[in-house]
XYZ file of C-alpha atoms in Angstrom:
435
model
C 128.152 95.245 112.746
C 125.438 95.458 109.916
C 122.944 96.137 112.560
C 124.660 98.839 114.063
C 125.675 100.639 110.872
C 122.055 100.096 109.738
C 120.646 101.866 112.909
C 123.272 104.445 113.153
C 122.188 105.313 109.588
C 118.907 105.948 110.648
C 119.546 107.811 113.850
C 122.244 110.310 112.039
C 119.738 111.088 109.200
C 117.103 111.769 111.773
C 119.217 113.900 113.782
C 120.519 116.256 111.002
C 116.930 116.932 108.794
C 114.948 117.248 112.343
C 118.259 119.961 113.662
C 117.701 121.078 110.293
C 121.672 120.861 109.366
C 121.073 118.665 105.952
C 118.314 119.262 103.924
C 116.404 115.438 103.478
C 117.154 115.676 99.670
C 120.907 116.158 100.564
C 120.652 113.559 103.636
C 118.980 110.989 101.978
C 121.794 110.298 99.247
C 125.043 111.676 101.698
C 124.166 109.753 104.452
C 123.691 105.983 103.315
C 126.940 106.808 100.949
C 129.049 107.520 103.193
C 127.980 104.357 106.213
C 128.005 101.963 103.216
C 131.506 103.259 102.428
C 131.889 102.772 105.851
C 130.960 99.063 105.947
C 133.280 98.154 103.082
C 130.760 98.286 100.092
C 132.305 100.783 97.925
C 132.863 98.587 95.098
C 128.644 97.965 94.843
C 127.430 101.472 96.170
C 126.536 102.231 92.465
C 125.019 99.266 91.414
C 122.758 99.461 94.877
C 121.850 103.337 94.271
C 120.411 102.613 90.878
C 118.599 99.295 92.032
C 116.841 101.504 94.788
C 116.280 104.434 92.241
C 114.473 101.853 89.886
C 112.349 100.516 92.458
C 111.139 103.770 93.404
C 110.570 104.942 89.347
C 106.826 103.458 89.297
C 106.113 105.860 92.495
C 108.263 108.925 91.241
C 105.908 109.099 87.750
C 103.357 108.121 89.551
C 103.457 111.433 91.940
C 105.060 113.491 88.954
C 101.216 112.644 87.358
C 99.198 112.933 90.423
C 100.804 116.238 91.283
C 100.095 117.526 87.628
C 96.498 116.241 87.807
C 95.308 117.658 90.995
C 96.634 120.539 89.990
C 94.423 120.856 87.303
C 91.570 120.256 89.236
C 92.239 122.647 91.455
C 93.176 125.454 88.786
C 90.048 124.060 86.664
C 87.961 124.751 90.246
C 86.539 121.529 90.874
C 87.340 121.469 95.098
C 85.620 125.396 94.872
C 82.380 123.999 96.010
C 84.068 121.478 98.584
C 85.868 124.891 99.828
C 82.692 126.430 100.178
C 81.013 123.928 101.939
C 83.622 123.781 104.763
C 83.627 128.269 104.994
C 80.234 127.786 105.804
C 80.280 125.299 108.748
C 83.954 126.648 110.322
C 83.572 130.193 109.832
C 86.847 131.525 111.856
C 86.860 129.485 114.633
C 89.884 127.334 114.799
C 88.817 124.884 116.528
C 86.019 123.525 113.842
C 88.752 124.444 111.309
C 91.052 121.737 112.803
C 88.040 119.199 112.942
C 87.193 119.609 109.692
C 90.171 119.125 108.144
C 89.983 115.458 110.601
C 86.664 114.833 108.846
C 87.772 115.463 105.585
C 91.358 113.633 105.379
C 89.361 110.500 106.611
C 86.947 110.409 103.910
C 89.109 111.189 101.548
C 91.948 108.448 102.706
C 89.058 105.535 102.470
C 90.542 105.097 98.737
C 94.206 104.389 100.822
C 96.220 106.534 99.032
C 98.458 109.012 100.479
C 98.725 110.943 97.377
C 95.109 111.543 96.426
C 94.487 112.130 100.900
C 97.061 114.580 100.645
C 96.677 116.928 97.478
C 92.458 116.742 98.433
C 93.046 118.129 102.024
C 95.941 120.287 101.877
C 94.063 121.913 98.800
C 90.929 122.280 99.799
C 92.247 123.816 103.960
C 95.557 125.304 103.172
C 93.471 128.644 102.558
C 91.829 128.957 105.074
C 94.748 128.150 107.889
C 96.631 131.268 105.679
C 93.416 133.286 105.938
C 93.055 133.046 110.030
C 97.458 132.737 110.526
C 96.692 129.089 112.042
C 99.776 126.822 112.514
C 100.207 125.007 109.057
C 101.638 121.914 110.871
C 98.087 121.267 112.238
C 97.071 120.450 108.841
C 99.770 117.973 108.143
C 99.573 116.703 111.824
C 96.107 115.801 111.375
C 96.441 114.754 107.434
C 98.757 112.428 108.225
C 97.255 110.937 111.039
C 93.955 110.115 109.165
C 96.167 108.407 106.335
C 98.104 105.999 108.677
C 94.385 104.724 110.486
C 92.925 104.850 106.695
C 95.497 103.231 104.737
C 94.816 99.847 106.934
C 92.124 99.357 104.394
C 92.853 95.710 101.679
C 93.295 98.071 99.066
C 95.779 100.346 101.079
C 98.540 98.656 100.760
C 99.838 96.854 104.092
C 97.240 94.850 104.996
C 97.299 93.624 101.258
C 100.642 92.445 101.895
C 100.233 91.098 105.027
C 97.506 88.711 103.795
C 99.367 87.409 100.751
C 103.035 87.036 102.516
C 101.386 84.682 105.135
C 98.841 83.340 102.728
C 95.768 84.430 104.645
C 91.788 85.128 103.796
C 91.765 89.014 103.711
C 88.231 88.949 105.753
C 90.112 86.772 108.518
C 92.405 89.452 108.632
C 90.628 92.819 107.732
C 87.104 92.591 109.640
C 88.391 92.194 113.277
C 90.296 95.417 112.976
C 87.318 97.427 111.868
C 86.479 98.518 115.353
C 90.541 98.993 116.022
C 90.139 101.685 113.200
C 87.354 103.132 114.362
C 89.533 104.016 117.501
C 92.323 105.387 115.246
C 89.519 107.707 114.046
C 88.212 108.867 117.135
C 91.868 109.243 118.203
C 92.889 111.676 115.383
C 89.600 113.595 116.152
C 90.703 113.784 119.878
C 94.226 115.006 118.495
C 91.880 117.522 116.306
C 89.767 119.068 119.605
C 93.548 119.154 121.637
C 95.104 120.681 118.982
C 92.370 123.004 117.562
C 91.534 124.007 121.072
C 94.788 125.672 121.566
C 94.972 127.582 117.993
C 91.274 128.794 119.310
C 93.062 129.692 122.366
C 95.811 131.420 120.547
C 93.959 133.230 117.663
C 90.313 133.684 119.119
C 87.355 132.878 116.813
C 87.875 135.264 113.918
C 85.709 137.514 112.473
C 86.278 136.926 108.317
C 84.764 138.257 105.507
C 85.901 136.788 102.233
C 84.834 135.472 98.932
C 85.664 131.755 97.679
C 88.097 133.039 95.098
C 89.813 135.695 97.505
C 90.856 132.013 99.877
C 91.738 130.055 97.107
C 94.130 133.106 95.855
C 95.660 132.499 99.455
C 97.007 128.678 98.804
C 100.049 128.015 97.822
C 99.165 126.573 94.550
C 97.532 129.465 93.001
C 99.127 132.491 94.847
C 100.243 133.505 91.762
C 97.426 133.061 89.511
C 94.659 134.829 88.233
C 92.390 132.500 88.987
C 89.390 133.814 86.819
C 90.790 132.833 83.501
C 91.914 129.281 84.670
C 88.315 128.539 86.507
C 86.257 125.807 84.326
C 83.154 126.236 86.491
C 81.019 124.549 83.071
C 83.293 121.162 83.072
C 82.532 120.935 87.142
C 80.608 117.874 86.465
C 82.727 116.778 83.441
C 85.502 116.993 86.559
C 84.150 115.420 89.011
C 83.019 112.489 87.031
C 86.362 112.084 85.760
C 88.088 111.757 88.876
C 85.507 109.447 90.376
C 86.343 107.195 87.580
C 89.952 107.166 88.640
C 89.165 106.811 92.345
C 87.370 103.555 91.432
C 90.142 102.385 89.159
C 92.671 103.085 91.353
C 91.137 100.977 93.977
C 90.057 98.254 92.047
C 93.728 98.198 90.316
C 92.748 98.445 86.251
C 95.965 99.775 85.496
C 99.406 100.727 87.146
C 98.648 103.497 89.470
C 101.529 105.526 87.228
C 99.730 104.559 84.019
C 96.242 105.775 85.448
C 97.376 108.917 86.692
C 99.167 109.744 83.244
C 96.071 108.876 81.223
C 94.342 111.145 83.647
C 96.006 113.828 83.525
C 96.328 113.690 79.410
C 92.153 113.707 79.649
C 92.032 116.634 82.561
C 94.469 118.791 80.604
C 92.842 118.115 76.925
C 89.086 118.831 78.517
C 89.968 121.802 80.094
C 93.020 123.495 78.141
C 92.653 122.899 75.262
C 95.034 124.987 73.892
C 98.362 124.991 73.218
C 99.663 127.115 75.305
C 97.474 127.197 78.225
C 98.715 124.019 78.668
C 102.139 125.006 78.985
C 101.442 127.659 80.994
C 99.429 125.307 83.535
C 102.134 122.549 83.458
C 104.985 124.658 84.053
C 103.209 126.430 87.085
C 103.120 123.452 89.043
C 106.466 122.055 87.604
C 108.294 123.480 90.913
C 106.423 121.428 93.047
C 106.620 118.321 90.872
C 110.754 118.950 90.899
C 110.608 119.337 94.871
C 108.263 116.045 95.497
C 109.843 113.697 92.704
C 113.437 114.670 93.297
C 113.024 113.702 97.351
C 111.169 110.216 95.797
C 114.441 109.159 93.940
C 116.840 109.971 96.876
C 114.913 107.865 98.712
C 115.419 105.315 96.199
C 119.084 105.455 96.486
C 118.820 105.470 100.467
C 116.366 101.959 100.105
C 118.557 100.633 97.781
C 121.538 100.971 99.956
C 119.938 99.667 102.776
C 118.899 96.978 101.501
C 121.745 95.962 99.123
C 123.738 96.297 101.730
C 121.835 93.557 103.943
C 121.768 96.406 106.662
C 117.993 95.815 107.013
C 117.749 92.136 107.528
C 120.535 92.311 110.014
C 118.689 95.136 111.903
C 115.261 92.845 111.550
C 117.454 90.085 113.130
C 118.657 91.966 115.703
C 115.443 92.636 116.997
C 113.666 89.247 116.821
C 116.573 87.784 118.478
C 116.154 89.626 121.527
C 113.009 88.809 122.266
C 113.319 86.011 125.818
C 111.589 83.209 124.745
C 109.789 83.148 127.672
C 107.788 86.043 125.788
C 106.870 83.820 122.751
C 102.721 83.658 124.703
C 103.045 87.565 123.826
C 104.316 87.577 119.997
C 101.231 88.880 118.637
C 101.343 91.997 121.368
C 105.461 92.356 120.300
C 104.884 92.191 116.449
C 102.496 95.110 117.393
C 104.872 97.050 119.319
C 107.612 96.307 116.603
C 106.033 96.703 113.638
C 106.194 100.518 114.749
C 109.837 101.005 114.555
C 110.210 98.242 111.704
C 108.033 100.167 109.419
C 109.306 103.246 110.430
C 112.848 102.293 108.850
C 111.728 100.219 106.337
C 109.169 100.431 103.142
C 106.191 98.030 103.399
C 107.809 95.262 100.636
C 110.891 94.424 102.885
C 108.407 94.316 105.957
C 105.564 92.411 104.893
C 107.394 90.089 102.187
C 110.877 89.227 104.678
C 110.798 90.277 107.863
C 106.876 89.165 108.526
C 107.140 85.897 107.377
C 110.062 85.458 109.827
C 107.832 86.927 112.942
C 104.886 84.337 112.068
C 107.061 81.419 111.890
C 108.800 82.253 115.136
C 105.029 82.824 116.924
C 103.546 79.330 115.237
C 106.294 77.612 117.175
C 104.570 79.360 120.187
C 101.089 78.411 119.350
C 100.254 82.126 117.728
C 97.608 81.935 115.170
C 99.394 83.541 111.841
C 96.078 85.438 111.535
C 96.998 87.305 115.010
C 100.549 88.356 113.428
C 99.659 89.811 110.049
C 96.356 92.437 112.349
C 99.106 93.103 114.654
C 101.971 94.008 111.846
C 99.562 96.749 110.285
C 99.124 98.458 114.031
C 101.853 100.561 113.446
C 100.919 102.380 110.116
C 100.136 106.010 111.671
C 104.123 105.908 112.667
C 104.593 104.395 108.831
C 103.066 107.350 107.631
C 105.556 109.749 108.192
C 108.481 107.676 107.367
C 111.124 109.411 105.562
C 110.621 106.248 103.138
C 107.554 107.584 102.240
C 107.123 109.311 99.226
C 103.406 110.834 99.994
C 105.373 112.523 103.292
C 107.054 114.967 101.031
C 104.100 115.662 99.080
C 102.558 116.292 102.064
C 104.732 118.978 103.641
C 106.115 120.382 99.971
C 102.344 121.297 99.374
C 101.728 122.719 103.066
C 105.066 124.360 102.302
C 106.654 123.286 106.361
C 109.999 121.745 106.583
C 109.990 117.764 107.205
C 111.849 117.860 110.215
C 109.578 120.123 111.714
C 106.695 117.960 110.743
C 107.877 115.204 112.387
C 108.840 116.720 115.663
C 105.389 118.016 115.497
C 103.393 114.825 114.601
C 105.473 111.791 116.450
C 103.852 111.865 119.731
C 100.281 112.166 118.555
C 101.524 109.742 115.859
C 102.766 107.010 118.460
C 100.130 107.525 120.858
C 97.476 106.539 117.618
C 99.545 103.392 116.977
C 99.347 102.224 121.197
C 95.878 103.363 121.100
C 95.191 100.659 118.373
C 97.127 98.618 120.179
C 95.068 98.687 123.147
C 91.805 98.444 121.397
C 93.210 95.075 119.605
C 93.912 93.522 122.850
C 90.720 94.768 124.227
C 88.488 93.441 121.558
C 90.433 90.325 121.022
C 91.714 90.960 117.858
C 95.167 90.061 118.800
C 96.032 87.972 122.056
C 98.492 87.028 124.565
């Protein structure tokens, strides 16, 4: 019964934000409220909703920071010569356009986060898809895709967790599935030629003339701005330097990622506003954005928390190891793979790789499955992670890039899924997981 209300949960949440009849912020608290009244949990559904909206907290300042921060940067000028850079080698053709942005979402998601991936590219392309009246779901399409092959990285995130919930030696894990990423890459630029081949098609190669500033005036972020007085072009270096430094902490985990992106920002706003009421004037223009991303991160919260206090997740994690024949246990590492795409679709990477992983390894060992085999084949599925409604970058993502979620994820899932069997097939291929 769990497992049904659990996955007709998901399924009716789907179906309204993608038919665009509930907005996600609306869904995401209406919908587990009223299944877990449903299932008889009325007397907890409060107690559940604020567990779930204080897990999420550390994430919600965390973006509310990030979101402020970029923004500066990008006010202050300091992706202006990054901007540049890319006019010169796409030009107008669409088609380069689209493989840029590829190019540039992977570098920028080596640091695994979705946050930093996200502001950098949307910032730095969003102009220019305006400029030539490309389809703005490209650039999330592709974004999004070079986050979930990215984030597989030990400092992303999942295979972190992978390696400590089964107690593993992160090289053991990480290094076989370097050439398994390498595919994810070349699949997302595949995704980039299709898909930039038929704006080309569509729009032609365009014949632009513009100046830096007249693009950036285009975004989304400063289409209201006059961007001369804001520009720090002096502090470029100042910039740049500072967020290096909080690349490299943020990977190498000084401080909270919340804490490091509020010290950041305090420095970025100090060095280049300095007074008082510039820096009002910058805060509030980005405060609309921060409301829009932060405010989606807390209903999640209270959808998690529901979930999970209500048990519906462990009984839908049960329900789908227990079908599995056991004359399939030879193939565990090949169905954790296939599984982990729909498990981490409805669920955030703690419940995943701390409850229902440990449960998949145990079942394989009894099968003769190397543990090592389950935690590469658990992170497989992280391109259809990616755009999980559980995942508080996603609304960053498509809030900045100003496209509605559900039509992002009609858009993405197929290019999305067909990343996560590509991996799939590479793993087997190379050995990296058996059966």
């Amino acid at each position: 019964m769990l497992a049904f209300l659990g996955f007709s949960m998901i399924v009716v949440f789907m179906f309204l934000i993608i038919t665009k009849r509930m907005s996600a912020l609306v869904s995401l608290i209406v919908i587990p409220i009223l299944f877990a009244l449903l299932g008889g949990f009325g007397s907890g559904i409060g107690e559940m909703m604020l567990e779930g909206v204080m897990q999420v907290a550390p994430t919600g300042v965390m973006l509310m920071f990030a979101i402020l921060y970029f923004g500066i940067m990008i006010d202050a000028g300091l992706f202006d010569p990054l901007v540049s850079k890319i006019l010169v080698f796409v030009k107008g053709d669409p088609l380069k356009i689209v493989l840029g942005t590829a190019i540039l979402s992977m570098m920028v998601a080596l640091d695994g986060d979705g946050t930093t991936t996200y502001m950098i590219t949307v910032s730095a392309m969003l102009p220019l898809y305006k400029r030539i009246g490309m389809n703005p779901l490209i650039l999330t399409c592709i974004a999004m895709l070079s986050f979930g092959v990215m984030n597989m990285t030990p400092w992303g995130g999942p295979t972190a967790r992978a390696v400590a919930a089964l107690q593993l030696d992160v090289g053991d894990v990480f290094t076989p599935l370097i050439p398994v990423m390498i595919g994810g890459a070349l699949w997302t630029l595949f995704t980039a030629f299709i898909l930039g081949k038929k704006e080309r098609k569509r729009l032609g190669i365009a014949e632009i003339q513009y100046s830096k500033d007249e693009m950036l005036a285009l975004s989304q972020q400063s289409a209201t701005l006059e961007l001369d007085g804001y520009k720090r072009p002096k502090l470029l270096w100042v910039n740049l330097i500072l967020t290096l430094i909080l690349l490299i902490c943020l990977i190498t985990s000084v401080l909270p990622l919340s804490i490091l992106f509020m010290i950041a920002f305090v420095i970025a706003l100090m060095i280049n506003y300095p007074k008082l009421d510039d820096q009002k004037e910058r805060i509030s223009s980005h405060a609309g954005n921060v409301l829009a991303v932060v405010g989606l991160v807390f209903a999640s919260g209270v959808f998690t928390g529901i979930l999970s206090g209500t048990e519906m997740v462990d009984a839908m994690a049960n329900s789908l190891v227990a079908v599995i024949p056991e004359s399939l246990g030879s193939y565990f590492a090949v169905i954790t793979a296939v599984t982990s795409i729909p498990f981490t679709y409805f669920m955030a990477n703690d419940p995943y790789y701390f409850g229902v992983l440990p449960i998949l390894a145990q079942t394989a060992a009894s099968y003769g499955v190397d543990p090592v085999e389950i935690a590469r084949a658990s992170v497989l599925g992280q391109p259809i992670h990616a755009m999980s409604p559980l995942m508080a970058s996603a609304y960053l993502l498509v809030g900045m890039a100003g496209v509605e979620f559900g039509d992002h994820q009609k858009f993405i899932f197929k290019w999305a899924l067909g990343s996560c069997f590509v991996m799939i097939a590479i793993a087997l291929i190379t050995g990296v997981i058996t059966f």
